[in-house]
Amino acid sequence: MKVRTYTIQDASFERSPDQDSDVFTANLVDERHGAPVTIGYGRYGPNQGLTETMAVDDVMIVLEGSILITSDDRTNSVGPGGIVHMPKGESVTIKAMDEGAVTAYVTYPHWREAR
Amino acid sequence: MKVRTYTIQDASFERSPDQDSDVFTANLVDERHGAPVTIGYGRYGPNQGLTETMAVDDVMIVLEGSILITSDDRTNSVGPGGIVHMPKGESVTIKAMDEGAVTAYVTYPHWREAR
């Protein structure tokens, strides 16, 4: 693989699988490309979110808006520039606040294969 | 490991190894913590940068400022919200522009062990 740069204009968003809220993902690099990690952008509508048990280690960087992260009965608010590390096996609830949110994510290994 | 959130206030920056420009890294999660990835923040002084051959897959997200990424004789400018994927084995030059830059990074495997 070559060095590549991406912006959100490169993202083709799809609804995040197995749930019906307005949470969208757009893989830029994944199992089709030969790298060990999946890289992409996420988009959350106002007050939208999901709860999941992590099948992979997922690192989310908030780019716009704010999200609430709940795990182990603790809730933290994360705004632009904040990083969330969701280790494999942990359960987490992600919920955007009123303005929605845009995120970048990196997972190891590939989240779509691990589901 | 538990789910954790981080902001740049959690970062303890150190000069990036083996070079003397004003490029600083701050690991938040690494080989000491049991996850498969290293997660951190990077900081580049105005017009500072480095050239390296990647020992790991490194994903950099630009949070503030702009950087120029040169690889294979092509240069791209990356601003806030932009993502750079630097695969293992590739050679890359990273250089901040006049206002410097702040980044988040995720590497697989751990960059400090792979050096």
mmCIF file of C-alpha atoms in Angstrom:
data_model
loop_
_atom_site.group_PDB
_atom_site.id
_atom_site.type_symbol
_atom_site.label_atom_id
_atom_site.label_comp_id
_atom_site.label_asym_id
_atom_site.label_seq_id
_atom_site.Cartn_x
_atom_site.Cartn_y
_atom_site.Cartn_z
ATOM 1 C CA MET A 1 0.000 0.000 0.000
ATOM 2 C CA LYS A 2 1.031 3.574 -0.601
ATOM 3 C CA VAL A 3 0.780 6.572 1.709
ATOM 4 C CA ARG A 4 -2.630 8.142 1.237
ATOM 5 C CA THR A 5 -4.475 11.170 2.550
ATOM 6 C CA TYR A 6 -8.239 11.412 3.005
ATOM 7 C CA THR A 7 -10.843 14.036 3.782
ATOM 8 C CA ILE A 8 -14.488 13.615 4.652
ATOM 9 C CA GLN A 9 -15.288 14.320 1.005
ATOM 10 C CA ASP A 10 -13.823 10.865 0.269
ATOM 11 C CA ALA A 11 -16.373 9.174 2.549
ATOM 12 C CA SER A 12 -19.328 7.126 1.252
ATOM 13 C CA PHE A 13 -21.526 6.758 4.313
ATOM 14 C CA GLU A 14 -23.666 3.686 4.928
ATOM 15 C CA ARG A 15 -25.978 3.006 7.842
ATOM 16 C CA SER A 16 -24.088 1.210 10.589
ATOM 17 C CA PRO A 17 -25.207 -2.456 10.521
ATOM 18 C CA ASP A 18 -27.666 -4.194 12.877
ATOM 19 C CA GLN A 19 -29.348 -1.054 14.177
ATOM 20 C CA ASP A 20 -31.783 1.531 12.854
ATOM 21 C CA SER A 21 -30.617 4.828 14.341
ATOM 22 C CA ASP A 22 -28.980 7.531 12.239
ATOM 23 C CA VAL A 23 -25.435 6.289 12.711
ATOM 24 C CA PHE A 24 -23.368 5.987 9.558
ATOM 25 C CA THR A 25 -19.917 4.624 8.780
ATOM 26 C CA ALA A 26 -17.631 5.077 5.805
ATOM 27 C CA ASN A 27 -14.611 2.803 5.561
ATOM 28 C CA LEU A 28 -11.717 4.327 3.638
ATOM 29 C CA VAL A 29 -9.229 1.486 4.223
ATOM 30 C CA ASP A 30 -10.345 -2.014 5.245
ATOM 31 C CA GLU A 31 -9.955 -5.746 4.603
ATOM 32 C CA ARG A 32 -10.025 -5.114 0.858
ATOM 33 C CA HIS A 33 -6.785 -3.112 0.923
ATOM 34 C CA GLY A 34 -4.151 -5.235 2.668
ATOM 35 C CA ALA A 35 -3.397 -3.069 5.693
ATOM 36 C CA PRO A 36 -3.932 -4.499 9.210
ATOM 37 C CA VAL A 37 -6.340 -1.740 10.276
ATOM 38 C CA THR A 38 -9.680 -0.376 9.146
ATOM 39 C CA ILE A 39 -9.825 3.413 8.813
ATOM 40 C CA GLY A 40 -12.918 5.509 8.267
ATOM 41 C CA TYR A 41 -15.260 8.347 9.118
ATOM 42 C CA GLY A 42 -18.416 8.089 11.237
ATOM 43 C CA ARG A 43 -21.456 10.346 11.323
ATOM 44 C CA TYR A 44 -24.117 10.553 14.053
ATOM 45 C CA GLY A 45 -27.424 12.365 13.678
ATOM 46 C CA PRO A 46 -28.677 14.598 16.537
ATOM 47 C CA ASN A 47 -29.156 12.504 19.692
ATOM 48 C CA GLN A 48 -28.508 9.290 17.766
ATOM 49 C CA GLY A 49 -26.325 6.458 18.956
ATOM 50 C CA LEU A 50 -25.916 2.770 19.608
ATOM 51 C CA THR A 51 -24.881 0.227 22.219
ATOM 52 C CA GLU A 52 -22.498 -2.553 21.346
ATOM 53 C CA THR A 53 -20.029 -5.072 22.694
ATOM 54 C CA MET A 54 -16.773 -4.437 20.902
ATOM 55 C CA ALA A 55 -15.642 -7.175 18.496
ATOM 56 C CA VAL A 56 -12.373 -5.300 17.858
ATOM 57 C CA ASP A 57 -10.283 -2.553 19.415
ATOM 58 C CA ASP A 58 -11.829 0.677 18.123
ATOM 59 C CA VAL A 59 -10.267 4.132 18.453
ATOM 60 C CA MET A 60 -12.637 7.024 17.723
ATOM 61 C CA ILE A 61 -11.518 10.634 17.346
ATOM 62 C CA VAL A 62 -14.257 13.268 17.566
ATOM 63 C CA LEU A 63 -13.945 15.840 14.771
ATOM 64 C CA GLU A 64 -17.222 17.787 15.071
ATOM 65 C CA GLY A 65 -19.988 17.893 17.662
ATOM 66 C CA SER A 66 -19.980 16.021 20.949
ATOM 67 C CA ILE A 67 -20.742 12.484 22.034
ATOM 68 C CA LEU A 68 -21.534 10.831 25.336
ATOM 69 C CA ILE A 69 -19.651 7.614 26.035
ATOM 70 C CA THR A 70 -21.139 5.311 28.664
ATOM 71 C CA SER A 71 -19.360 2.198 29.904
ATOM 72 C CA ASP A 72 -19.209 0.561 33.337
ATOM 73 C CA ASP A 73 -21.894 2.973 34.585
ATOM 74 C CA ARG A 74 -19.699 5.989 33.862
ATOM 75 C CA THR A 75 -20.558 8.598 31.237
ATOM 76 C CA ASN A 76 -18.024 10.987 29.694
ATOM 77 C CA SER A 77 -18.651 13.783 27.213
ATOM 78 C CA VAL A 78 -16.140 13.963 24.360
ATOM 79 C CA GLY A 79 -15.836 16.972 22.094
ATOM 80 C CA PRO A 80 -13.696 17.884 19.069
ATOM 81 C CA GLY A 81 -10.144 16.601 19.397
ATOM 82 C CA GLY A 82 -11.130 14.035 22.011
ATOM 83 C CA ILE A 83 -10.170 10.369 21.637
ATOM 84 C CA VAL A 84 -12.166 7.316 22.765
ATOM 85 C CA HIS A 85 -10.505 3.900 23.085
ATOM 86 C CA MET A 86 -12.995 1.025 23.087
ATOM 87 C CA PRO A 87 -11.091 -2.213 23.710
ATOM 88 C CA LYS A 88 -12.270 -5.563 22.330
ATOM 89 C CA GLY A 89 -14.774 -7.245 24.625
ATOM 90 C CA GLU A 90 -15.993 -4.075 26.351
ATOM 91 C CA SER A 91 -19.600 -2.907 26.188
ATOM 92 C CA VAL A 92 -20.205 0.738 25.329
ATOM 93 C CA THR A 93 -23.021 3.134 24.537
ATOM 94 C CA ILE A 94 -22.227 5.982 22.143
ATOM 95 C CA LYS A 95 -24.728 8.818 21.844
ATOM 96 C CA ALA A 96 -24.366 12.099 19.997
ATOM 97 C CA MET A 97 -25.643 15.294 21.577
ATOM 98 C CA ASP A 98 -28.045 17.800 19.972
ATOM 99 C CA GLU A 99 -25.750 18.870 17.152
ATOM 100 C CA GLY A 100 -24.821 15.336 16.034
ATOM 101 C CA ALA A 101 -21.189 14.366 15.518
ATOM 102 C CA VAL A 102 -18.533 13.501 12.976
ATOM 103 C CA THR A 103 -15.751 11.104 13.952
ATOM 104 C CA ALA A 104 -12.725 9.341 12.508
ATOM 105 C CA TYR A 105 -12.070 5.734 13.502
ATOM 106 C CA VAL A 106 -9.312 3.162 13.383
ATOM 107 C CA THR A 107 -9.999 -0.472 14.279
ATOM 108 C CA TYR A 108 -7.722 -3.475 14.748
ATOM 109 C CA PRO A 109 -8.478 -5.931 13.342
ATOM 110 C CA HIS A 110 -11.067 -5.161 10.656
ATOM 111 C CA TRP A 111 -14.445 -4.526 12.293
ATOM 112 C CA ARG A 112 -16.537 -5.723 9.369
ATOM 113 C CA GLU A 113 -14.798 -9.106 9.333
ATOM 114 C CA ALA A 114 -15.031 -9.493 13.117
ATOM 115 C CA ARG A 115 -18.807 -9.011 13.366
ATOM 116 C CA MET B 1 -8.703 -2.756 29.455
ATOM 117 C CA LYS B 2 -11.656 -0.468 30.054
ATOM 118 C CA VAL B 3 -13.217 2.066 27.713
ATOM 119 C CA ARG B 4 -11.377 5.353 28.171
ATOM 120 C CA THR B 5 -11.668 8.892 26.840
ATOM 121 C CA TYR B 6 -8.775 11.311 26.384
ATOM 122 C CA THR B 7 -8.215 14.961 25.583
ATOM 123 C CA ILE B 8 -5.029 16.769 24.703
ATOM 124 C CA GLN B 9 -4.806 17.829 28.345
ATOM 125 C CA ASP B 10 -3.950 14.185 29.113
ATOM 126 C CA ALA B 11 -0.897 14.304 26.830
ATOM 127 C CA SER B 12 2.707 14.406 28.123
ATOM 128 C CA PHE B 13 4.696 15.369 25.062
ATOM 129 C CA GLU B 14 8.238 14.136 24.458
ATOM 130 C CA ARG B 15 10.504 14.944 21.535
ATOM 131 C CA SER B 16 10.031 12.380 18.806
ATOM 132 C CA PRO B 17 13.092 10.070 18.887
ATOM 133 C CA ASP B 18 16.113 10.104 16.561
ATOM 134 C CA GLN B 19 15.621 13.638 15.242
ATOM 135 C CA ASP B 20 16.066 17.173 16.522
ATOM 136 C CA SER B 21 13.191 19.122 15.025
ATOM 137 C CA ASP B 22 10.275 20.363 17.109
ATOM 138 C CA VAL B 23 8.143 17.268 16.665
ATOM 139 C CA PHE B 24 6.646 15.819 19.832
ATOM 140 C CA THR B 25 4.656 12.679 20.604
ATOM 141 C CA ALA B 26 2.546 11.721 23.589
ATOM 142 C CA ASN B 27 1.451 8.102 23.857
ATOM 143 C CA LEU B 28 -1.788 7.639 25.774
ATOM 144 C CA VAL B 29 -2.116 3.877 25.204
ATOM 145 C CA ASP B 30 0.845 1.703 24.195
ATOM 146 C CA GLU B 31 2.741 -1.546 24.854
ATOM 147 C CA ARG B 32 2.409 -0.961 28.599
ATOM 148 C CA HIS B 33 -1.390 -1.268 28.531
ATOM 149 C CA GLY B 34 -2.238 -4.539 26.784
ATOM 150 C CA ALA B 35 -4.131 -3.243 23.750
ATOM 151 C CA PRO B 36 -2.856 -4.109 20.252
ATOM 152 C CA VAL B 37 -2.544 -0.470 19.170
ATOM 153 C CA THR B 38 -0.643 2.607 20.294
ATOM 154 C CA ILE B 39 -2.780 5.757 20.603
ATOM 155 C CA GLY B 40 -1.502 9.286 21.133
ATOM 156 C CA TYR B 41 -1.300 12.941 20.261
ATOM 157 C CA GLY B 42 1.415 14.584 18.133
ATOM 158 C CA ARG B 43 2.539 18.194 18.057
ATOM 159 C CA TYR B 44 4.568 19.908 15.304
ATOM 160 C CA GLY B 45 6.162 23.329 15.668
ATOM 161 C CA PRO B 46 5.851 25.844 12.806
ATOM 162 C CA ASN B 47 7.490 24.449 9.650
ATOM 163 C CA GLN B 48 8.864 21.474 11.590
ATOM 164 C CA GLY B 49 8.771 17.894 10.428
ATOM 165 C CA LEU B 50 10.621 14.671 9.802
ATOM 166 C CA THR B 51 11.293 11.993 7.202
ATOM 167 C CA GLU B 52 11.003 8.349 8.092
ATOM 168 C CA THR B 53 10.499 4.845 6.757
ATOM 169 C CA MET B 54 7.482 3.453 8.551
ATOM 170 C CA ALA B 55 8.190 0.582 10.965
ATOM 171 C CA VAL B 56 4.445 0.181 11.607
ATOM 172 C CA ASP B 57 1.135 1.154 10.027
ATOM 173 C CA ASP B 58 0.487 4.679 11.312
ATOM 174 C CA VAL B 59 -2.817 6.543 10.968
ATOM 175 C CA MET B 60 -2.624 10.272 11.678
ATOM 176 C CA ILE B 61 -5.652 12.540 12.043
ATOM 177 C CA VAL B 62 -4.998 16.276 11.805
ATOM 178 C CA LEU B 63 -6.765 18.181 14.598
ATOM 179 C CA GLU B 64 -5.255 21.681 14.266
ATOM 180 C CA GLY B 65 -3.097 23.398 11.662
ATOM 181 C CA SER B 66 -1.994 21.864 8.391
ATOM 182 C CA ILE B 67 0.719 19.453 7.333
ATOM 183 C CA LEU B 68 2.334 18.570 4.044
ATOM 184 C CA ILE B 69 2.708 14.844 3.364
ATOM 185 C CA THR B 70 5.275 13.862 0.745
ATOM 186 C CA SER B 71 5.673 10.297 -0.497
ATOM 187 C CA ASP B 72 6.507 8.857 -3.914
ATOM 188 C CA ASP B 73 7.267 12.376 -5.193
ATOM 189 C CA ARG B 74 3.722 13.530 -4.473
ATOM 190 C CA THR B 75 2.858 16.162 -1.850
ATOM 191 C CA ASN B 76 -0.583 16.608 -0.318
ATOM 192 C CA SER B 77 -1.722 19.239 2.144
ATOM 193 C CA VAL B 78 -3.863 17.924 4.998
ATOM 194 C CA GLY B 79 -5.903 20.195 7.251
ATOM 195 C CA PRO B 80 -8.170 19.668 10.263
ATOM 196 C CA GLY B 81 -10.268 16.524 9.961
ATOM 197 C CA GLY B 82 -7.955 15.023 7.361
ATOM 198 C CA ILE B 83 -6.567 11.498 7.760
ATOM 199 C CA VAL B 84 -3.159 10.209 6.639
ATOM 200 C CA HIS B 85 -2.487 6.472 6.347
ATOM 201 C CA MET B 86 1.227 5.638 6.332
ATOM 202 C CA PRO B 87 1.601 1.880 5.742
ATOM 203 C CA LYS B 88 4.527 -0.112 7.133
ATOM 204 C CA GLY B 89 7.548 -0.013 4.823
ATOM 205 C CA GLU B 90 6.649 3.249 3.094
ATOM 206 C CA SER B 91 8.874 6.328 3.250
ATOM 207 C CA VAL B 92 7.206 9.628 4.086
ATOM 208 C CA THR B 93 8.079 13.237 4.866
ATOM 209 C CA ILE B 94 5.759 15.075 7.250
ATOM 210 C CA LYS B 95 6.093 18.850 7.529
ATOM 211 C CA ALA B 96 3.872 21.294 9.362
ATOM 212 C CA MET B 97 3.006 24.629 7.780
ATOM 213 C CA ASP B 98 3.464 28.075 9.368
ATOM 214 C CA GLU B 99 0.982 27.578 12.193
ATOM 215 C CA GLY B 100 2.325 24.185 13.300
ATOM 216 C CA ALA B 101 -0.037 21.269 13.830
ATOM 217 C CA VAL B 102 -1.679 19.009 16.390
ATOM 218 C CA THR B 103 -2.512 15.439 15.419
ATOM 219 C CA ALA B 104 -3.916 12.229 16.881
ATOM 220 C CA TYR B 105 -2.319 8.932 15.911
ATOM 221 C CA VAL B 106 -3.023 5.223 16.036
ATOM 222 C CA THR B 107 -0.323 2.688 15.157
ATOM 223 C CA TYR B 108 -0.389 -1.079 14.717
ATOM 224 C CA PRO B 109 1.667 -2.626 16.108
ATOM 225 C CA HIS B 110 3.295 -0.455 18.793
ATOM 226 C CA TRP B 111 5.634 2.061 17.151
ATOM 227 C CA ARG B 112 8.028 2.333 20.084
ATOM 228 C CA GLU B 113 8.645 -1.425 20.137
ATOM 229 C CA ALA B 114 9.061 -1.611 16.350
ATOM 230 C CA ARG B 115 11.811 1.020 16.104
#
